[in-house]
């Protein structure tokens, strides 16, 4: 990663896409490294440049909550508009069961779709990979990990992310 030498790199492993913008300059890493082997390779690459991973922010969400968040997402393919069965339902849903007939884009009335990896079956596989591969990465970087409870509102989560970044910047 290229960055200004006076501004620290802040890798941010996030296993599941979470709707939080993380514009931390200069080089956040969303979901990388995902395995200890990748972490070791990253460490070696950084070491060659007299650098190291010096902060990891981990947004922690219970698996059950992730299931609800991820499996409730629907998108309008052409525009990318995003909806959620519980948190941001399209007007067409009402009290009906979500389906392509009841989940229609508010602007075009076209059917919404779920991404292939937003199904409960796919999420089970993604979570298994997270627990077997990414959790060990967190242990690998345990001295620099800051865990943030992401099972709250975005304002509270973002405030904690900013607080962690400011603490890190003050210590640098």
JSON list of C-alpha atoms in Angstrom, two decimals:
[
{"chain": "A", "resi": 1, "resn": "UNK", "atom": "CA", "xyz": [0.00, 0.00, 0.00]},
{"chain": "A", "resi": 2, "resn": "UNK", "atom": "CA", "xyz": [1.26, 3.47, -0.87]},
{"chain": "A", "resi": 3, "resn": "UNK", "atom": "CA", "xyz": [0.83, 6.10, 1.77]},
{"chain": "A", "resi": 4, "resn": "UNK", "atom": "CA", "xyz": [2.26, 9.24, 3.21]},
{"chain": "A", "resi": 5, "resn": "UNK", "atom": "CA", "xyz": [5.11, 8.29, 5.59]},
{"chain": "A", "resi": 6, "resn": "UNK", "atom": "CA", "xyz": [3.76, 10.38, 8.49]},
{"chain": "A", "resi": 7, "resn": "UNK", "atom": "CA", "xyz": [0.26, 8.86, 8.30]},
{"chain": "A", "resi": 8, "resn": "UNK", "atom": "CA", "xyz": [-0.07, 5.30, 9.62]},
{"chain": "A", "resi": 9, "resn": "UNK", "atom": "CA", "xyz": [-1.58, 2.46, 7.62]},
{"chain": "A", "resi": 10, "resn": "UNK", "atom": "CA", "xyz": [-4.64, 1.01, 9.27]},
{"chain": "A", "resi": 11, "resn": "UNK", "atom": "CA", "xyz": [-5.70, -2.44, 7.99]},
{"chain": "A", "resi": 12, "resn": "UNK", "atom": "CA", "xyz": [-9.31, -3.13, 8.91]},
{"chain": "A", "resi": 13, "resn": "UNK", "atom": "CA", "xyz": [-10.25, -6.81, 8.50]},
{"chain": "A", "resi": 14, "resn": "UNK", "atom": "CA", "xyz": [-14.03, -7.02, 8.11]},
{"chain": "A", "resi": 15, "resn": "UNK", "atom": "CA", "xyz": [-15.25, -10.45, 7.11]},
{"chain": "A", "resi": 16, "resn": "UNK", "atom": "CA", "xyz": [-18.80, -9.53, 6.17]},
{"chain": "A", "resi": 17, "resn": "UNK", "atom": "CA", "xyz": [-19.75, -6.38, 4.26]},
{"chain": "A", "resi": 18, "resn": "UNK", "atom": "CA", "xyz": [-21.13, -3.98, 6.81]},
{"chain": "A", "resi": 19, "resn": "UNK", "atom": "CA", "xyz": [-22.81, -0.76, 5.63]},
{"chain": "A", "resi": 20, "resn": "UNK", "atom": "CA", "xyz": [-20.31, 1.54, 7.29]},
{"chain": "A", "resi": 21, "resn": "UNK", "atom": "CA", "xyz": [-18.10, 3.79, 5.19]},
{"chain": "A", "resi": 22, "resn": "UNK", "atom": "CA", "xyz": [-14.54, 3.58, 6.49]},
{"chain": "A", "resi": 23, "resn": "UNK", "atom": "CA", "xyz": [-12.62, 6.39, 4.78]},
{"chain": "A", "resi": 24, "resn": "UNK", "atom": "CA", "xyz": [-9.51, 6.14, 6.96]},
{"chain": "A", "resi": 25, "resn": "UNK", "atom": "CA", "xyz": [-6.54, 7.50, 5.07]},
{"chain": "A", "resi": 26, "resn": "UNK", "atom": "CA", "xyz": [-4.37, 6.25, 3.69]},
{"chain": "A", "resi": 27, "resn": "UNK", "atom": "CA", "xyz": [-4.77, 2.52, 3.24]},
{"chain": "A", "resi": 28, "resn": "UNK", "atom": "CA", "xyz": [-7.45, 0.62, 5.10]},
{"chain": "A", "resi": 29, "resn": "UNK", "atom": "CA", "xyz": [-7.74, -3.03, 4.22]},
{"chain": "A", "resi": 30, "resn": "UNK", "atom": "CA", "xyz": [-11.32, -4.25, 4.29]},
{"chain": "A", "resi": 31, "resn": "UNK", "atom": "CA", "xyz": [-11.14, -8.00, 4.78]},
{"chain": "A", "resi": 32, "resn": "UNK", "atom": "CA", "xyz": [-7.44, -8.49, 4.07]},
{"chain": "A", "resi": 33, "resn": "UNK", "atom": "CA", "xyz": [-5.59, -10.42, 5.22]},
{"chain": "A", "resi": 34, "resn": "UNK", "atom": "CA", "xyz": [-8.13, -13.22, 5.63]},
{"chain": "A", "resi": 35, "resn": "UNK", "atom": "CA", "xyz": [-5.71, -16.00, 6.60]},
{"chain": "A", "resi": 36, "resn": "UNK", "atom": "CA", "xyz": [-2.65, -16.25, 8.86]},
{"chain": "A", "resi": 37, "resn": "UNK", "atom": "CA", "xyz": [-0.55, -17.13, 5.80]},
{"chain": "A", "resi": 38, "resn": "UNK", "atom": "CA", "xyz": [-1.66, -13.88, 4.11]},
{"chain": "A", "resi": 39, "resn": "UNK", "atom": "CA", "xyz": [-0.93, -11.99, 7.35]},
{"chain": "A", "resi": 40, "resn": "UNK", "atom": "CA", "xyz": [2.57, -13.44, 7.50]},
{"chain": "A", "resi": 41, "resn": "UNK", "atom": "CA", "xyz": [3.17, -12.52, 3.85]},
{"chain": "A", "resi": 42, "resn": "UNK", "atom": "CA", "xyz": [1.90, -8.99, 4.52]},
{"chain": "A", "resi": 43, "resn": "UNK", "atom": "CA", "xyz": [4.15, -8.72, 7.59]},
{"chain": "A", "resi": 44, "resn": "UNK", "atom": "CA", "xyz": [7.17, -9.78, 5.52]},
{"chain": "A", "resi": 45, "resn": "UNK", "atom": "CA", "xyz": [6.35, -7.34, 2.72]},
{"chain": "A", "resi": 46, "resn": "UNK", "atom": "CA", "xyz": [5.93, -4.48, 5.19]},
{"chain": "A", "resi": 47, "resn": "UNK", "atom": "CA", "xyz": [9.10, -5.49, 7.08]},
{"chain": "A", "resi": 48, "resn": "UNK", "atom": "CA", "xyz": [11.10, -5.09, 3.85]},
{"chain": "A", "resi": 49, "resn": "UNK", "atom": "CA", "xyz": [10.02, -1.43, 3.90]},
{"chain": "A", "resi": 50, "resn": "UNK", "atom": "CA", "xyz": [10.64, -1.00, 7.65]},
{"chain": "A", "resi": 51, "resn": "UNK", "atom": "CA", "xyz": [6.89, -0.90, 8.23]},
{"chain": "A", "resi": 52, "resn": "UNK", "atom": "CA", "xyz": [4.43, -3.07, 10.11]},
{"chain": "A", "resi": 53, "resn": "UNK", "atom": "CA", "xyz": [0.74, -3.51, 10.77]},
{"chain": "A", "resi": 54, "resn": "UNK", "atom": "CA", "xyz": [0.24, -1.12, 13.64]},
{"chain": "A", "resi": 55, "resn": "UNK", "atom": "CA", "xyz": [-3.53, -1.02, 14.07]},
{"chain": "A", "resi": 56, "resn": "UNK", "atom": "CA", "xyz": [-6.42, -3.36, 13.32]},
{"chain": "A", "resi": 57, "resn": "UNK", "atom": "CA", "xyz": [-9.99, -2.30, 13.94]},
{"chain": "A", "resi": 58, "resn": "UNK", "atom": "CA", "xyz": [-12.35, -5.24, 14.18]},
{"chain": "A", "resi": 59, "resn": "UNK", "atom": "CA", "xyz": [-16.07, -4.52, 13.93]},
{"chain": "A", "resi": 60, "resn": "UNK", "atom": "CA", "xyz": [-17.66, -7.25, 16.05]},
{"chain": "A", "resi": 61, "resn": "UNK", "atom": "CA", "xyz": [-21.21, -8.45, 15.34]},
{"chain": "A", "resi": 62, "resn": "UNK", "atom": "CA", "xyz": [-22.78, -11.68, 16.65]},
{"chain": "A", "resi": 63, "resn": "UNK", "atom": "CA", "xyz": [-23.36, -14.33, 13.96]},
{"chain": "A", "resi": 64, "resn": "UNK", "atom": "CA", "xyz": [-27.13, -14.29, 14.52]},
{"chain": "A", "resi": 65, "resn": "UNK", "atom": "CA", "xyz": [-27.29, -10.55, 13.92]},
{"chain": "A", "resi": 66, "resn": "UNK", "atom": "CA", "xyz": [-25.22, -10.91, 10.76]},
{"chain": "A", "resi": 67, "resn": "UNK", "atom": "CA", "xyz": [-27.66, -13.52, 9.51]},
{"chain": "A", "resi": 68, "resn": "UNK", "atom": "CA", "xyz": [-30.55, -11.09, 9.98]},
{"chain": "A", "resi": 69, "resn": "UNK", "atom": "CA", "xyz": [-28.67, -8.18, 8.37]},
{"chain": "A", "resi": 70, "resn": "UNK", "atom": "CA", "xyz": [-27.21, -10.04, 5.43]},
{"chain": "A", "resi": 71, "resn": "UNK", "atom": "CA", "xyz": [-30.12, -12.33, 4.56]},
{"chain": "A", "resi": 72, "resn": "UNK", "atom": "CA", "xyz": [-32.57, -9.41, 4.65]},
{"chain": "A", "resi": 73, "resn": "UNK", "atom": "CA", "xyz": [-30.73, -7.42, 1.96]},
{"chain": "A", "resi": 74, "resn": "UNK", "atom": "CA", "xyz": [-32.29, -6.96, -1.47]},
{"chain": "A", "resi": 75, "resn": "UNK", "atom": "CA", "xyz": [-30.96, -4.78, -4.28]},
{"chain": "A", "resi": 76, "resn": "UNK", "atom": "CA", "xyz": [-32.20, -3.18, -7.47]},
{"chain": "A", "resi": 77, "resn": "UNK", "atom": "CA", "xyz": [-29.80, -4.62, -10.01]},
{"chain": "A", "resi": 78, "resn": "UNK", "atom": "CA", "xyz": [-29.74, -1.73, -12.49]},
{"chain": "A", "resi": 79, "resn": "UNK", "atom": "CA", "xyz": [-29.37, 1.15, -10.01]},
{"chain": "A", "resi": 80, "resn": "UNK", "atom": "CA", "xyz": [-27.71, -0.56, -7.05]},
{"chain": "A", "resi": 81, "resn": "UNK", "atom": "CA", "xyz": [-30.35, 0.83, -4.67]},
{"chain": "A", "resi": 82, "resn": "UNK", "atom": "CA", "xyz": [-30.34, -1.26, -1.53]},
{"chain": "A", "resi": 83, "resn": "UNK", "atom": "CA", "xyz": [-33.27, -2.33, 0.61]},
{"chain": "A", "resi": 84, "resn": "UNK", "atom": "CA", "xyz": [-33.67, -4.45, 3.71]},
{"chain": "A", "resi": 85, "resn": "UNK", "atom": "CA", "xyz": [-36.72, -6.49, 4.68]},
{"chain": "A", "resi": 86, "resn": "UNK", "atom": "CA", "xyz": [-36.72, -5.07, 8.22]},
{"chain": "A", "resi": 87, "resn": "UNK", "atom": "CA", "xyz": [-34.61, -1.90, 8.26]},
{"chain": "A", "resi": 88, "resn": "UNK", "atom": "CA", "xyz": [-35.39, -0.33, 4.86]},
{"chain": "A", "resi": 89, "resn": "UNK", "atom": "CA", "xyz": [-38.23, -2.22, 3.16]},
{"chain": "A", "resi": 90, "resn": "UNK", "atom": "CA", "xyz": [-39.56, -1.14, -0.23]},
{"chain": "A", "resi": 91, "resn": "UNK", "atom": "CA", "xyz": [-43.07, 0.31, -0.19]},
{"chain": "A", "resi": 92, "resn": "UNK", "atom": "CA", "xyz": [-44.34, -2.76, -2.08]},
{"chain": "A", "resi": 93, "resn": "UNK", "atom": "CA", "xyz": [-43.57, -5.20, 0.75]},
{"chain": "A", "resi": 94, "resn": "UNK", "atom": "CA", "xyz": [-46.20, -4.09, 3.23]},
{"chain": "A", "resi": 95, "resn": "UNK", "atom": "CA", "xyz": [-47.05, -7.02, 5.55]},
{"chain": "A", "resi": 96, "resn": "UNK", "atom": "CA", "xyz": [-46.26, -9.64, 2.88]},
{"chain": "A", "resi": 97, "resn": "UNK", "atom": "CA", "xyz": [-43.57, -12.29, 2.78]},
{"chain": "A", "resi": 98, "resn": "UNK", "atom": "CA", "xyz": [-40.46, -11.09, 0.90]},
{"chain": "A", "resi": 99, "resn": "UNK", "atom": "CA", "xyz": [-40.23, -12.44, -2.66]},
{"chain": "A", "resi": 100, "resn": "UNK", "atom": "CA", "xyz": [-39.45, -11.10, -6.11]},
{"chain": "A", "resi": 101, "resn": "UNK", "atom": "CA", "xyz": [-43.19, -10.40, -6.44]},
{"chain": "A", "resi": 102, "resn": "UNK", "atom": "CA", "xyz": [-43.38, -8.34, -3.22]},
{"chain": "A", "resi": 103, "resn": "UNK", "atom": "CA", "xyz": [-39.92, -6.76, -3.18]},
{"chain": "A", "resi": 104, "resn": "UNK", "atom": "CA", "xyz": [-40.12, -4.06, -5.87]},
{"chain": "A", "resi": 105, "resn": "UNK", "atom": "CA", "xyz": [-37.91, -1.02, -6.37]},
{"chain": "A", "resi": 106, "resn": "UNK", "atom": "CA", "xyz": [-39.64, 2.13, -5.09]},
{"chain": "A", "resi": 107, "resn": "UNK", "atom": "CA", "xyz": [-38.67, 4.17, -8.17]},
{"chain": "A", "resi": 108, "resn": "UNK", "atom": "CA", "xyz": [-39.07, 1.72, -11.08]},
{"chain": "A", "resi": 109, "resn": "UNK", "atom": "CA", "xyz": [-41.38, -0.93, -9.60]},
{"chain": "A", "resi": 110, "resn": "UNK", "atom": "CA", "xyz": [-38.97, -3.54, -11.00]},
{"chain": "A", "resi": 111, "resn": "UNK", "atom": "CA", "xyz": [-38.33, -6.71, -8.96]},
{"chain": "A", "resi": 112, "resn": "UNK", "atom": "CA", "xyz": [-35.44, -6.59, -6.51]},
{"chain": "A", "resi": 113, "resn": "UNK", "atom": "CA", "xyz": [-32.93, -9.40, -6.18]},
{"chain": "A", "resi": 114, "resn": "UNK", "atom": "CA", "xyz": [-30.80, -10.96, -3.49]},
{"chain": "A", "resi": 115, "resn": "UNK", "atom": "CA", "xyz": [-27.12, -11.49, -4.19]},
{"chain": "A", "resi": 116, "resn": "UNK", "atom": "CA", "xyz": [-26.07, -15.12, -4.30]},
{"chain": "A", "resi": 117, "resn": "UNK", "atom": "CA", "xyz": [-23.89, -14.73, -1.23]},
{"chain": "A", "resi": 118, "resn": "UNK", "atom": "CA", "xyz": [-26.66, -13.05, 0.79]},
{"chain": "A", "resi": 119, "resn": "UNK", "atom": "CA", "xyz": [-28.50, -16.32, 1.38]},
{"chain": "A", "resi": 120, "resn": "UNK", "atom": "CA", "xyz": [-28.51, -18.16, 4.70]},
{"chain": "A", "resi": 121, "resn": "UNK", "atom": "CA", "xyz": [-26.75, -21.13, 3.10]},
{"chain": "A", "resi": 122, "resn": "UNK", "atom": "CA", "xyz": [-23.95, -18.96, 1.71]},
{"chain": "A", "resi": 123, "resn": "UNK", "atom": "CA", "xyz": [-23.64, -17.05, 4.98]},
{"chain": "A", "resi": 124, "resn": "UNK", "atom": "CA", "xyz": [-23.14, -20.27, 6.95]},
{"chain": "A", "resi": 125, "resn": "UNK", "atom": "CA", "xyz": [-20.16, -21.02, 4.69]},
{"chain": "A", "resi": 126, "resn": "UNK", "atom": "CA", "xyz": [-18.83, -17.45, 4.97]},
{"chain": "A", "resi": 127, "resn": "UNK", "atom": "CA", "xyz": [-19.08, -17.52, 8.77]},
{"chain": "A", "resi": 128, "resn": "UNK", "atom": "CA", "xyz": [-17.37, -20.91, 8.95]},
{"chain": "A", "resi": 129, "resn": "UNK", "atom": "CA", "xyz": [-14.49, -19.49, 6.88]},
{"chain": "A", "resi": 130, "resn": "UNK", "atom": "CA", "xyz": [-14.38, -16.38, 9.07]},
{"chain": "A", "resi": 131, "resn": "UNK", "atom": "CA", "xyz": [-14.15, -18.39, 12.30]},
{"chain": "A", "resi": 132, "resn": "UNK", "atom": "CA", "xyz": [-11.57, -20.84, 10.94]},
{"chain": "A", "resi": 133, "resn": "UNK", "atom": "CA", "xyz": [-9.40, -18.39, 8.98]},
{"chain": "A", "resi": 134, "resn": "UNK", "atom": "CA", "xyz": [-9.95, -14.77, 10.00]},
{"chain": "A", "resi": 135, "resn": "UNK", "atom": "CA", "xyz": [-10.29, -15.19, 13.78]},
{"chain": "A", "resi": 136, "resn": "UNK", "atom": "CA", "xyz": [-6.73, -16.61, 13.85]},
{"chain": "A", "resi": 137, "resn": "UNK", "atom": "CA", "xyz": [-5.59, -13.46, 11.98]},
{"chain": "A", "resi": 138, "resn": "UNK", "atom": "CA", "xyz": [-7.05, -11.39, 14.82]},
{"chain": "A", "resi": 139, "resn": "UNK", "atom": "CA", "xyz": [-5.01, -13.50, 17.25]},
{"chain": "A", "resi": 140, "resn": "UNK", "atom": "CA", "xyz": [-1.91, -13.00, 15.06]},
{"chain": "A", "resi": 141, "resn": "UNK", "atom": "CA", "xyz": [-2.34, -9.23, 15.41]},
{"chain": "A", "resi": 142, "resn": "UNK", "atom": "CA", "xyz": [-3.73, -9.35, 18.97]},
{"chain": "A", "resi": 143, "resn": "UNK", "atom": "CA", "xyz": [-1.33, -6.66, 20.25]},
{"chain": "A", "resi": 144, "resn": "UNK", "atom": "CA", "xyz": [-2.73, -4.09, 17.82]},
{"chain": "A", "resi": 145, "resn": "UNK", "atom": "CA", "xyz": [-6.41, -5.11, 17.55]},
{"chain": "A", "resi": 146, "resn": "UNK", "atom": "CA", "xyz": [-9.12, -2.76, 18.74]},
{"chain": "A", "resi": 147, "resn": "UNK", "atom": "CA", "xyz": [-12.48, -4.53, 18.85]},
{"chain": "A", "resi": 148, "resn": "UNK", "atom": "CA", "xyz": [-15.57, -2.37, 18.42]},
{"chain": "A", "resi": 149, "resn": "UNK", "atom": "CA", "xyz": [-19.11, -3.51, 19.18]},
{"chain": "A", "resi": 150, "resn": "UNK", "atom": "CA", "xyz": [-20.80, -3.07, 15.80]},
{"chain": "A", "resi": 151, "resn": "UNK", "atom": "CA", "xyz": [-24.17, -4.32, 17.02]},
{"chain": "A", "resi": 152, "resn": "UNK", "atom": "CA", "xyz": [-25.34, -0.74, 17.52]},
{"chain": "A", "resi": 153, "resn": "UNK", "atom": "CA", "xyz": [-26.33, 2.24, 15.43]},
{"chain": "A", "resi": 154, "resn": "UNK", "atom": "CA", "xyz": [-23.93, 3.61, 12.83]},
{"chain": "A", "resi": 155, "resn": "UNK", "atom": "CA", "xyz": [-23.45, 6.89, 14.70]},
{"chain": "A", "resi": 156, "resn": "UNK", "atom": "CA", "xyz": [-22.23, 5.09, 17.84]},
{"chain": "A", "resi": 157, "resn": "UNK", "atom": "CA", "xyz": [-20.06, 2.68, 15.87]},
{"chain": "A", "resi": 158, "resn": "UNK", "atom": "CA", "xyz": [-18.48, 5.44, 13.82]},
{"chain": "A", "resi": 159, "resn": "UNK", "atom": "CA", "xyz": [-17.81, 7.48, 16.98]},
{"chain": "A", "resi": 160, "resn": "UNK", "atom": "CA", "xyz": [-15.86, 4.53, 18.40]},
{"chain": "A", "resi": 161, "resn": "UNK", "atom": "CA", "xyz": [-13.94, 4.04, 15.13]},
{"chain": "A", "resi": 162, "resn": "UNK", "atom": "CA", "xyz": [-12.97, 7.73, 15.16]},
{"chain": "A", "resi": 163, "resn": "UNK", "atom": "CA", "xyz": [-11.99, 7.50, 18.84]},
{"chain": "A", "resi": 164, "resn": "UNK", "atom": "CA", "xyz": [-9.71, 4.52, 18.09]},
{"chain": "A", "resi": 165, "resn": "UNK", "atom": "CA", "xyz": [-8.12, 6.35, 15.17]},
{"chain": "A", "resi": 166, "resn": "UNK", "atom": "CA", "xyz": [-7.52, 9.46, 17.27]},
{"chain": "A", "resi": 167, "resn": "UNK", "atom": "CA", "xyz": [-5.97, 7.37, 20.07]},
{"chain": "A", "resi": 168, "resn": "UNK", "atom": "CA", "xyz": [-3.69, 5.74, 17.55]},
{"chain": "A", "resi": 169, "resn": "UNK", "atom": "CA", "xyz": [-2.74, 9.04, 15.90]},
{"chain": "A", "resi": 170, "resn": "UNK", "atom": "CA", "xyz": [-1.97, 10.58, 19.31]},
{"chain": "A", "resi": 171, "resn": "UNK", "atom": "CA", "xyz": [0.33, 7.65, 20.17]},
{"chain": "A", "resi": 172, "resn": "UNK", "atom": "CA", "xyz": [2.17, 7.78, 16.82]}
]
